[in-house]
């Protein structure tokens, strides 16, 4: 089993903590004058996304996590699982609800997503930062009303509910920032 | 600066303006000591012996078998034993695996010795130096004993605590240890100092902490009237440890015993057993006047004087681009 010593710690390194794969977010070397050195490390649990701080004694070692990130194309969902394909090898992989979480709202056929795999299984799915989706439900658009800040709720083809400007209509294609869930612009196809 | 691309990492990690201020600082340090009749010396950077301190790792050369010094302390004490009188040195020292916001594996140390002085007199001279080097007036440096510092800032009495009580205190302080059961009392006290005390000092006035536990004496003399204490001090400015000084241990037999204890600790911790400096021990056996000595991190001092966040910002090329 591969292990890392604290002196090898750096941002982005994937390690196993309490049985969970984690990502080092921040690593600070701490040492009092004439004593033991420590690493104060911020780690993100890759399964539930929680960030915690942990203190390691220098030269403690931890198991490396077999975590890789892979660009894959979203194919479809059967309701239980979401299916992705590696565009180079055509290999398919399925991600369950735990891995997809709330991101299902931004998945559109054929979009390229980043899949995080731990021991070969999908543990998280990151959609593209910007996706273009069709409006399926909203109040009728108010022509010419571009008053700043005025918004209304709308539903998108994936089931996502977001706030859009008043002029947006059903069947409009709109661009959304998936990191914040906010409207960016209307797209003419 | 770590954000620099590979194409850009030929550039210095410090600005040229900072490097001019660095040169000015070195110049003023030399003026300070020259005006006080302290002799500048140089000692070998490559040594046949290495530190036995379990918390330090030396870089080593295979052929010939030499170690880069982690501090010029032992060689400077050999000069003192030879009758040099007061001496100082500005030199690069090397410590493996020490990289971070306040650490670079290769850094500049100012170390000086005062024959006939005690650690208290030396603390006053450290204060005079800091005041002389600071362009803005600094408040007087406060003084707290190690015990007072831990009681005040962490609510811990270092002389009556147990590993259990320290683990509980650290947990209450939100310190989450990877392997809590593997810590010794000494290591937990170090952690209390780093995580609960130093972090409190960030916005406090400059502070000397003195009279460390005898177990943390390093090369300091034990206090004659209080054998559980060592005549050792450290200087903290904005929570950054800047200097470490002692009334020096000059007893050859006790020094040899401490080396043996440290080598034993290194062995138990699975660390290498480097050769100890027998010429230094011979110098102590020959006889050395009582003295006080201190080492001060010049890069960190410059960081504080210029308000820089990272040690890399005051070094021409940090370890990542060396």
Short mmCIF file of C-alpha atoms in Angstrom, two decimals:
data_model
loop_
_atom_site.label_atom_id
_atom_site.label_comp_id
_atom_site.label_asym_id
_atom_site.label_seq_id
_atom_site.Cartn_x
_atom_site.Cartn_y
_atom_site.Cartn_z
CA UNK A 1 0.00 0.00 0.00
CA UNK A 2 1.42 3.39 -0.96
CA UNK A 3 1.86 5.83 1.91
CA UNK A 4 2.81 9.48 2.18
CA UNK A 5 4.89 11.02 4.94
CA UNK A 6 3.91 14.46 6.24
CA UNK A 7 7.00 15.94 4.58
CA UNK A 8 5.50 14.97 1.20
CA UNK A 9 2.11 16.57 1.92
CA UNK A 10 0.96 19.10 -0.59
CA UNK A 11 -2.25 20.63 -1.81
CA UNK A 12 -4.35 18.30 -3.91
CA UNK A 13 -2.80 15.09 -2.53
CA UNK A 14 -5.34 12.30 -1.96
CA UNK A 15 -5.04 10.44 1.35
CA UNK A 16 -7.10 8.02 3.43
CA UNK A 17 -8.42 9.40 6.75
CA UNK A 18 -10.60 7.24 9.01
CA UNK A 19 -11.39 4.99 6.06
CA UNK A 20 -12.46 7.82 3.75
CA UNK A 21 -10.65 9.22 0.73
CA UNK A 22 -9.74 12.85 1.34
CA UNK A 23 -8.12 15.67 -0.53
CA UNK A 24 -5.49 17.95 1.09
CA UNK A 25 -6.82 21.48 0.75
CA UNK A 26 -4.13 23.26 2.76
CA UNK A 27 -0.96 22.16 4.53
CA UNK A 28 0.88 24.30 7.05
CA UNK A 29 4.19 23.35 8.66
CA UNK A 30 4.24 24.31 12.35
CA UNK A 31 7.19 23.98 14.71
CA UNK A 32 7.82 25.42 18.14
CA UNK A 33 11.38 26.59 18.80
CA UNK A 34 13.16 23.46 19.93
CA UNK A 35 10.55 20.80 19.68
CA UNK A 36 8.37 18.47 17.72
CA UNK A 37 7.28 19.66 14.27
CA UNK A 38 3.69 19.31 13.10
CA UNK A 39 1.64 19.62 9.95
CA UNK A 40 -1.65 21.44 10.34
CA UNK A 41 -3.68 20.12 7.45
CA UNK A 42 -7.09 21.05 6.04
CA UNK A 43 -8.65 18.07 4.35
CA UNK A 44 -11.84 17.61 2.37
CA UNK A 45 -13.65 14.31 2.70
CA UNK A 46 -14.29 13.36 -0.93
CA UNK A 47 -17.36 11.31 -0.06
CA UNK A 48 -19.37 13.94 1.83
CA UNK A 49 -17.46 17.11 0.91
CA UNK A 50 -16.88 18.12 4.54
CA UNK A 51 -13.67 19.99 5.34
CA UNK A 52 -11.90 19.31 8.64
CA UNK A 53 -8.57 20.30 10.18
CA UNK A 54 -6.21 17.63 11.39
CA UNK A 55 -2.83 17.88 13.05
CA UNK A 56 -0.12 15.37 12.17
CA UNK A 57 3.20 14.86 13.90
CA UNK A 58 6.06 15.21 11.43
CA UNK A 59 6.99 11.89 9.88
CA UNK A 60 3.65 10.30 10.61
CA UNK A 61 2.55 8.62 7.47
CA UNK A 62 -0.85 8.05 5.96
CA UNK A 63 -2.14 5.70 3.32
CA UNK A 64 -2.50 7.15 -0.15
CA UNK A 65 -6.04 7.12 -1.56
CA UNK A 66 -6.41 5.58 -5.00
CA UNK A 67 -8.38 8.51 -6.34
CA UNK A 68 -8.34 9.69 -9.94
CA UNK A 69 -10.31 12.29 -11.78
CA UNK A 70 -11.53 11.50 -15.24
CA UNK A 71 -13.34 13.48 -17.93
CA UNK A 72 -16.43 11.54 -19.03
CA UNK A 73 -19.46 12.13 -21.15
CA UNK A 74 -22.89 11.95 -19.52
CA UNK A 75 -25.15 9.46 -21.31
CA UNK A 76 -28.44 8.96 -19.44
CA UNK A 77 -30.05 8.08 -16.13
CA UNK A 78 -32.27 5.10 -15.38
CA UNK A 79 -33.59 6.83 -12.27
CA UNK A 80 -31.30 4.88 -9.94
CA UNK A 81 -27.97 5.53 -11.55
CA UNK A 82 -26.36 8.00 -13.87
CA UNK A 83 -24.31 6.56 -16.70
CA UNK A 84 -21.12 8.08 -18.10
CA UNK A 85 -18.73 7.07 -20.84
CA UNK A 86 -15.02 7.60 -21.30
CA UNK A 87 -14.89 9.22 -24.78
CA UNK A 88 -11.47 7.68 -25.49
CA UNK A 89 -12.08 4.05 -24.46
CA UNK A 90 -15.92 3.97 -24.64
CA UNK A 91 -15.77 2.38 -21.21
CA UNK A 92 -18.94 3.08 -19.25
CA UNK A 93 -19.34 3.78 -15.58
CA UNK A 94 -22.40 4.29 -13.39
CA UNK A 95 -22.65 6.76 -10.51
CA UNK A 96 -25.27 6.38 -7.78
CA UNK A 97 -27.25 9.03 -5.86
CA UNK A 98 -24.55 9.45 -3.22
CA UNK A 99 -21.96 10.27 -5.86
CA UNK A 100 -24.17 12.53 -7.96
CA UNK A 101 -25.86 14.33 -5.06
CA UNK A 102 -27.56 17.53 -6.14
CA UNK A 103 -25.53 17.75 -9.33
CA UNK A 104 -28.13 15.71 -11.25
CA UNK A 105 -29.82 19.08 -11.80
CA UNK A 106 -27.08 20.12 -14.21
CA UNK A 107 -26.55 16.91 -16.17
CA UNK A 108 -27.45 17.12 -19.83
CA UNK A 109 -26.85 14.34 -22.37
CA UNK A 110 -23.42 14.44 -23.94
CA UNK A 111 -22.01 17.10 -21.63
CA UNK A 112 -18.49 16.36 -20.38
CA UNK A 113 -18.29 15.97 -16.61
CA UNK A 114 -15.42 15.31 -14.23
CA UNK A 115 -15.90 12.00 -12.44
CA UNK A 116 -13.88 11.32 -9.29
CA UNK A 117 -13.14 7.61 -8.99
CA UNK A 118 -11.99 5.92 -5.78
CA UNK A 119 -10.75 2.36 -6.28
CA UNK A 120 -12.46 2.49 -9.65
CA UNK A 121 -15.90 3.53 -8.35
CA UNK A 122 -17.47 6.95 -8.91
CA UNK A 123 -17.64 9.00 -5.69
CA UNK A 124 -18.43 12.41 -7.08
CA UNK A 125 -19.55 14.06 -10.28
CA UNK A 126 -18.66 17.63 -11.23
CA UNK A 127 -20.65 19.05 -14.14
CA UNK A 128 -19.13 21.69 -16.46
CA UNK A 129 -19.04 25.17 -14.87
CA UNK A 130 -21.52 26.41 -17.48
CA UNK A 131 -24.38 24.38 -18.95
CA UNK A 132 -27.11 25.31 -21.39
CA UNK A 133 -30.58 24.03 -20.51
CA UNK A 134 -34.15 24.43 -21.78
CA UNK A 135 -36.77 26.28 -19.71
CA UNK A 136 -39.78 23.99 -19.19
CA UNK A 137 -41.90 26.00 -16.84
CA UNK A 138 -42.14 29.68 -15.87
CA UNK A 139 -44.54 32.62 -15.82
CA UNK A 140 -44.97 34.12 -19.32
CA UNK A 141 -42.18 36.51 -20.26
CA UNK A 142 -42.65 40.24 -19.85
CA UNK A 143 -41.45 41.82 -23.06
CA UNK A 144 -39.08 44.71 -22.69
CA UNK A 145 -38.93 44.40 -18.92
CA UNK A 146 -35.22 44.46 -18.17
CA UNK A 147 -35.55 46.14 -14.76
CA UNK A 148 -32.35 45.38 -12.87
CA UNK A 149 -32.62 42.62 -10.33
CA UNK A 150 -36.22 41.67 -11.02
CA UNK A 151 -36.45 37.85 -11.20
CA UNK A 152 -38.95 35.02 -11.19
CA UNK A 153 -38.60 31.28 -10.58
CA UNK A 154 -38.30 28.88 -13.49
CA UNK A 155 -37.90 25.13 -13.99
CA UNK A 156 -35.37 23.64 -16.38
CA UNK A 157 -35.55 20.40 -18.36
CA UNK A 158 -33.44 18.61 -15.74
CA UNK A 159 -35.79 19.57 -12.90
CA UNK A 160 -33.55 22.35 -11.57
CA UNK A 161 -35.33 25.40 -10.23
CA UNK A 162 -33.51 28.71 -10.59
CA UNK A 163 -34.24 32.43 -10.67
CA UNK A 164 -34.25 34.12 -14.08
CA UNK A 165 -34.96 37.65 -15.38
CA UNK A 166 -38.60 38.44 -16.18
CA UNK A 167 -38.14 38.31 -19.98
CA UNK A 168 -37.29 34.58 -20.04
CA UNK A 169 -39.93 32.32 -21.68
CA UNK A 170 -40.75 28.64 -21.78
CA UNK A 171 -38.56 26.80 -24.35
CA UNK A 172 -35.80 29.43 -24.11
CA UNK A 173 -32.32 27.98 -23.85
CA UNK A 174 -30.42 29.57 -20.99
CA UNK A 175 -26.84 29.34 -19.76
CA UNK A 176 -26.42 28.59 -16.04
CA UNK A 177 -23.40 28.63 -13.72
CA UNK A 178 -23.53 25.20 -12.05
CA UNK A 179 -21.30 26.23 -9.14
CA UNK A 180 -23.75 28.85 -7.91
CA UNK A 181 -26.94 27.75 -9.67
CA UNK A 182 -27.33 31.23 -11.12
CA UNK A 183 -28.58 32.46 -14.50
CA UNK A 184 -25.93 33.82 -16.86
CA UNK A 185 -27.61 34.57 -20.18
CA UNK A 186 -30.17 33.51 -22.76
CA UNK A 187 -28.76 31.47 -25.65
CA UNK A 188 -30.18 31.68 -29.18
CA UNK A 189 -29.85 28.42 -31.06
CA UNK B 1 4.58 32.86 -5.62
CA UNK B 2 3.85 29.16 -5.66
CA UNK B 3 1.35 30.18 -8.33
CA UNK B 4 4.21 30.98 -10.68
CA UNK B 5 4.35 28.88 -13.78
CA UNK B 6 7.35 26.77 -14.65
CA UNK B 7 8.31 29.35 -17.29
CA UNK B 8 8.35 32.04 -14.62
CA UNK B 9 10.09 30.31 -11.76
CA UNK B 10 13.54 31.55 -12.71
CA UNK B 11 12.50 34.83 -11.10
CA UNK B 12 13.39 35.68 -7.48
CA UNK B 13 10.77 34.90 -4.83
CA UNK B 14 11.55 38.28 -3.22
CA UNK B 15 11.21 41.68 -4.88
CA UNK B 16 14.41 43.59 -5.64
CA UNK B 17 13.27 46.28 -3.20
CA UNK B 18 13.05 43.63 -0.44
CA UNK B 19 16.54 42.40 -1.33
CA UNK B 20 17.88 45.96 -0.95
CA UNK B 21 16.21 46.12 2.48
CA UNK B 22 17.73 42.75 3.31
CA UNK B 23 21.21 44.03 2.50
CA UNK B 24 20.54 47.10 4.65
CA UNK B 25 19.42 44.90 7.56
CA UNK B 26 22.57 42.76 7.38
CA UNK B 27 24.65 45.93 7.28
CA UNK B 28 22.93 47.33 10.38
CA UNK B 29 23.30 44.07 12.29
CA UNK B 30 27.06 44.18 11.62
CA UNK B 31 27.19 47.82 12.74
CA UNK B 32 25.36 46.96 15.96
CA UNK B 33 27.87 44.29 16.92
CA UNK B 34 30.91 46.14 15.69
CA UNK B 35 29.95 49.15 17.87
CA UNK B 36 29.69 46.83 20.86
CA UNK B 37 33.06 45.19 20.30
CA UNK B 38 31.67 41.79 19.29
CA UNK B 39 33.89 39.97 16.78
CA UNK B 40 32.39 38.59 13.54
CA UNK B 41 33.48 34.98 12.93
CA UNK B 42 32.88 32.23 10.39
CA UNK B 43 32.83 28.52 11.21
CA UNK B 44 32.54 25.44 8.96
CA UNK B 45 29.23 24.81 7.27
CA UNK B 46 30.27 21.22 6.50
CA UNK B 47 31.00 19.25 9.66
CA UNK B 48 32.08 15.71 10.49
CA UNK B 49 29.50 15.69 13.30
CA UNK B 50 25.80 16.45 13.28
CA UNK B 51 23.20 17.50 15.79
CA UNK B 52 21.74 14.80 18.00
CA UNK B 53 18.58 16.85 18.66
CA UNK B 54 15.70 14.47 17.85
CA UNK B 55 13.64 17.33 16.42
CA UNK B 56 16.26 18.31 13.83
CA UNK B 57 17.41 16.49 10.70
CA UNK B 58 20.69 17.36 9.01
CA UNK B 59 21.40 17.22 5.30
CA UNK B 60 24.35 14.94 4.70
CA UNK B 61 27.01 14.43 2.08
CA UNK B 62 28.12 10.93 1.24
CA UNK B 63 31.59 11.53 -0.09
CA UNK B 64 33.35 12.74 1.93
CA UNK B 65 31.03 11.98 4.83
CA UNK B 66 30.03 15.44 6.08
CA UNK B 67 26.89 17.12 7.45
CA UNK B 68 25.59 20.59 6.69
CA UNK B 69 25.31 22.32 10.05
CA UNK B 70 21.88 23.00 11.52
CA UNK B 71 23.42 25.75 13.65
CA UNK B 72 26.95 27.11 14.18
CA UNK B 73 26.59 26.65 17.95
CA UNK B 74 29.16 23.95 18.68
CA UNK B 75 31.91 25.41 16.51
CA UNK B 76 31.34 28.87 18.00
CA UNK B 77 31.61 27.42 21.49
CA UNK B 78 34.95 25.88 20.52
CA UNK B 79 36.08 29.41 19.64
CA UNK B 80 34.84 30.64 23.01
CA UNK B 81 36.70 27.85 24.81
CA UNK B 82 39.81 28.92 22.88
CA UNK B 83 39.41 32.40 24.38
CA UNK B 84 37.79 34.34 21.52
CA UNK B 85 35.79 36.69 23.74
CA UNK B 86 32.34 37.90 22.52
CA UNK B 87 31.60 36.67 18.98
CA UNK B 88 28.79 36.73 16.45
CA UNK B 89 28.11 35.01 13.16
CA UNK B 90 25.72 35.57 10.27
CA UNK B 91 25.45 32.33 8.30
CA UNK B 92 23.23 30.00 6.36
CA UNK B 93 22.06 26.92 8.27
CA UNK B 94 20.28 23.86 6.90
CA UNK B 95 17.42 21.82 8.31
CA UNK B 96 15.83 19.02 6.38
CA UNK B 97 12.04 18.73 5.99
CA UNK B 98 11.35 22.23 7.32
CA UNK B 99 9.32 24.04 4.68
CA UNK B 100 6.38 26.32 5.22
CA UNK B 101 5.16 29.85 5.64
CA UNK B 102 7.83 30.55 8.29
CA UNK B 103 10.35 27.88 7.30
CA UNK B 104 12.82 27.39 4.47
CA UNK B 105 15.21 24.40 4.72
CA UNK B 106 18.12 26.78 4.11
CA UNK B 107 17.93 29.99 6.12
CA UNK B 108 20.05 32.75 7.65
CA UNK B 109 20.83 32.70 11.33
CA UNK B 110 22.39 35.40 13.47
CA UNK B 111 24.06 33.77 16.43
CA UNK B 112 26.06 35.47 19.15
CA UNK B 113 27.77 34.70 22.47
CA UNK B 114 28.58 36.82 25.50
CA UNK B 115 31.18 35.38 27.90
CA UNK B 116 30.42 36.20 31.54
CA UNK B 117 26.77 37.03 30.82
CA UNK B 118 23.58 35.26 31.93
CA UNK B 119 20.48 34.72 29.81
CA UNK B 120 18.81 37.73 31.49
CA UNK B 121 21.53 40.14 30.38
CA UNK B 122 21.40 38.63 26.91
CA UNK B 123 17.61 39.12 26.70
CA UNK B 124 18.24 42.83 27.29
CA UNK B 125 20.75 42.89 24.42
CA UNK B 126 18.33 41.06 22.09
CA UNK B 127 15.77 43.73 22.94
CA UNK B 128 18.30 46.50 22.21
CA UNK B 129 19.09 44.91 18.84
CA UNK B 130 15.43 44.59 17.87
CA UNK B 131 14.82 48.21 18.80
CA UNK B 132 17.90 49.33 16.87
CA UNK B 133 16.77 47.47 13.74
CA UNK B 134 13.13 48.45 13.75
CA UNK B 135 12.34 51.59 11.78
CA UNK B 136 9.12 52.17 13.73
CA UNK B 137 9.23 52.42 17.54
CA UNK B 138 8.36 49.07 19.14
CA UNK B 139 6.76 48.70 22.58
CA UNK B 140 9.07 47.25 25.26
CA UNK B 141 9.28 43.46 25.02
CA UNK B 142 7.18 41.78 27.70
CA UNK B 143 8.46 38.85 29.74
CA UNK B 144 6.54 35.77 30.85
CA UNK B 145 7.89 32.55 32.25
CA UNK B 146 7.03 29.40 30.27
CA UNK B 147 4.69 28.33 33.06
CA UNK B 148 2.94 31.75 33.14
CA UNK B 149 2.64 31.73 29.35
CA UNK B 150 0.95 28.33 29.27
CA UNK B 151 -1.28 29.19 32.24
CA UNK B 152 -2.30 32.55 30.75
CA UNK B 153 -2.83 31.52 27.15
CA UNK B 154 -3.84 27.87 27.39
CA UNK B 155 -4.91 27.34 31.00
CA UNK B 156 -2.31 24.57 31.26
CA UNK B 157 0.17 24.09 34.10
CA UNK B 158 3.16 22.45 32.40
CA UNK B 159 4.43 21.05 35.69
CA UNK B 160 1.28 19.30 36.85
CA UNK B 161 -0.43 18.30 33.58
CA UNK B 162 -0.77 14.76 32.28
CA UNK B 163 -1.00 13.44 28.73
CA UNK B 164 -4.69 12.85 29.40
CA UNK B 165 -5.38 16.43 30.57
CA UNK B 166 -3.42 17.86 27.62
CA UNK B 167 -5.29 15.70 25.10
CA UNK B 168 -8.57 16.95 26.58
CA UNK B 169 -7.39 20.58 26.51
CA UNK B 170 -6.32 20.26 22.87
CA UNK B 171 -9.61 18.67 21.93
CA UNK B 172 -11.50 21.55 23.60
CA UNK B 173 -9.31 23.91 21.58
CA UNK B 174 -10.54 22.27 18.39
CA UNK B 175 -7.23 20.53 17.69
CA UNK B 176 -7.96 17.27 15.96
CA UNK B 177 -4.99 14.88 16.16
CA UNK B 178 -4.37 12.18 13.61
CA UNK B 179 -2.99 9.69 16.16
CA UNK B 180 -3.62 11.16 19.64
CA UNK B 181 -2.42 8.05 21.48
CA UNK B 182 1.05 8.24 19.95
CA UNK B 183 1.99 11.52 21.66
CA UNK B 184 4.41 11.86 24.57
CA UNK B 185 3.89 14.52 27.24
CA UNK B 186 6.73 16.55 25.72
CA UNK B 187 5.16 16.42 22.26
CA UNK B 188 1.78 17.47 23.64
CA UNK B 189 3.39 20.44 25.41
CA UNK B 190 5.04 21.41 22.12
CA UNK B 191 1.64 21.21 20.46
CA UNK B 192 0.02 23.34 23.19
CA UNK B 193 2.77 25.91 22.61
CA UNK B 194 2.33 25.88 18.83
CA UNK B 195 -1.45 25.69 18.60
CA UNK B 196 -2.78 27.36 21.74
CA UNK B 197 -0.07 29.81 22.83
CA UNK B 198 1.68 31.03 19.67
CA UNK B 199 -1.65 31.54 17.90
CA UNK B 200 -2.73 33.84 20.78
CA UNK B 201 0.42 35.93 20.41
CA UNK B 202 -0.28 37.01 16.83
CA UNK B 203 -1.77 40.31 17.93
CA UNK B 204 0.04 40.61 21.27
CA UNK B 205 3.07 42.83 21.94
CA UNK B 206 6.53 41.26 21.52
CA UNK B 207 7.19 38.72 24.25
CA UNK B 208 10.09 36.82 25.81
CA UNK B 209 9.11 33.44 27.20
CA UNK B 210 11.79 32.20 29.61
CA UNK B 211 12.56 29.42 32.11
CA UNK B 212 11.59 26.42 30.02
CA UNK B 213 11.18 22.97 31.58
CA UNK B 214 14.49 21.15 32.09
CA UNK B 215 13.30 18.49 29.59
CA UNK B 216 13.34 21.24 26.93
CA UNK B 217 16.75 22.59 27.96
CA UNK B 218 18.52 21.73 24.68
CA UNK B 219 22.01 23.15 25.41
CA UNK B 220 20.91 25.47 28.23
CA UNK B 221 22.14 25.45 31.80
CA UNK B 222 19.78 24.10 34.46
CA UNK B 223 18.66 26.80 36.92
CA UNK B 224 20.79 26.29 40.05
CA UNK B 225 17.95 27.02 42.51
CA UNK B 226 15.22 25.28 40.46
CA UNK B 227 16.45 22.05 38.84
CA UNK B 228 13.14 21.55 36.96
CA UNK B 229 13.87 24.70 34.92
CA UNK B 230 16.40 25.59 32.24
CA UNK B 231 17.83 29.08 31.76
CA UNK B 232 16.45 29.33 28.27
CA UNK B 233 14.37 32.01 26.53
CA UNK B 234 12.59 32.54 23.26
CA UNK B 235 11.44 35.75 21.62
CA UNK B 236 8.04 35.93 19.92
CA UNK B 237 6.93 38.82 17.76
CA UNK B 238 3.43 38.65 16.28
CA UNK B 239 3.31 35.01 17.29
CA UNK B 240 6.43 34.15 15.29
CA UNK B 241 9.32 32.55 17.14
CA UNK B 242 12.27 34.77 16.34
CA UNK B 243 15.09 33.88 18.71
CA UNK B 244 16.16 31.18 21.12
CA UNK B 245 18.83 31.76 23.77
CA UNK B 246 20.42 30.21 26.83
CA UNK B 247 22.73 30.57 29.71
CA UNK B 248 24.98 27.99 28.10
CA UNK B 249 25.70 24.63 29.59
CA UNK B 250 29.50 24.54 30.00
CA UNK B 251 29.82 21.31 31.98
CA UNK B 252 31.44 18.76 29.65
CA UNK B 253 30.24 15.68 31.55
CA UNK B 254 26.61 16.85 31.65
CA UNK B 255 26.78 17.83 27.98
CA UNK B 256 28.02 14.37 27.05
CA UNK B 257 25.18 12.83 29.04
CA UNK B 258 22.62 15.00 27.19
CA UNK B 259 24.04 13.93 23.82
CA UNK B 260 23.70 10.30 24.89
CA UNK B 261 20.10 10.85 26.00
CA UNK B 262 19.27 12.52 22.70
CA UNK B 263 20.88 9.76 20.67
CA UNK B 264 18.87 7.26 22.68
CA UNK B 265 15.67 9.22 21.91
CA UNK B 266 16.61 9.31 18.23
CA UNK B 267 17.11 5.58 18.22
CA UNK B 268 13.73 4.98 19.91
CA UNK B 269 12.08 7.22 17.32
CA UNK B 270 13.68 5.26 14.49
CA UNK B 271 15.94 8.16 13.48
CA UNK B 272 19.56 7.99 12.39
CA UNK B 273 22.38 8.17 14.96
CA UNK B 274 24.79 10.78 13.62
CA UNK B 275 28.31 11.15 15.04
CA UNK B 276 28.45 13.67 17.90
CA UNK B 277 31.04 16.43 17.97
CA UNK B 278 33.82 15.04 20.16
CA UNK B 279 35.96 18.14 19.56
CA UNK B 280 33.19 20.25 21.09
CA UNK B 281 33.11 17.97 24.12
CA UNK B 282 36.91 18.19 24.33
CA UNK B 283 36.61 21.99 24.34
CA UNK B 284 34.16 21.85 27.25
CA UNK B 285 36.42 19.44 29.13
CA UNK B 286 39.30 21.83 28.52
CA UNK B 287 37.17 24.48 30.21
CA UNK B 288 34.87 27.26 29.04
CA UNK B 289 33.89 30.42 30.86
CA UNK B 290 30.18 30.75 31.74
CA UNK B 291 28.41 32.54 28.90
CA UNK B 292 25.09 33.25 27.27
CA UNK B 293 24.24 32.75 23.61
CA UNK B 294 21.31 33.27 21.30
CA UNK B 295 20.30 32.45 17.71
CA UNK B 296 17.95 34.73 15.81
CA UNK B 297 16.23 34.01 12.49
CA UNK B 298 17.23 36.85 10.17
CA UNK B 299 14.72 35.99 7.43
CA UNK B 300 11.85 36.00 9.91
CA UNK B 301 13.05 39.27 11.41
CA UNK B 302 13.01 40.83 7.95
CA UNK B 303 9.53 39.38 7.32
CA UNK B 304 8.25 41.05 10.47
CA UNK B 305 10.00 44.36 9.80
CA UNK B 306 8.56 44.52 6.28
CA UNK B 307 5.16 43.00 7.09
CA UNK B 308 5.66 40.07 4.69
CA UNK B 309 3.45 37.01 4.98
CA UNK B 310 5.81 34.30 3.77
CA UNK B 311 9.51 33.66 4.31
CA UNK B 312 9.89 33.11 0.55
CA UNK B 313 9.14 36.81 0.08
CA UNK B 314 12.36 37.85 1.85
CA UNK B 315 14.70 35.24 0.31
CA UNK B 316 16.12 35.76 -3.18
CA UNK B 317 15.25 32.21 -4.23
CA UNK B 318 13.25 30.02 -1.88
CA UNK B 319 13.79 26.25 -1.66
CA UNK B 320 11.31 25.55 -4.46
CA UNK B 321 13.32 27.59 -6.93
CA UNK B 322 16.81 27.10 -5.51
#
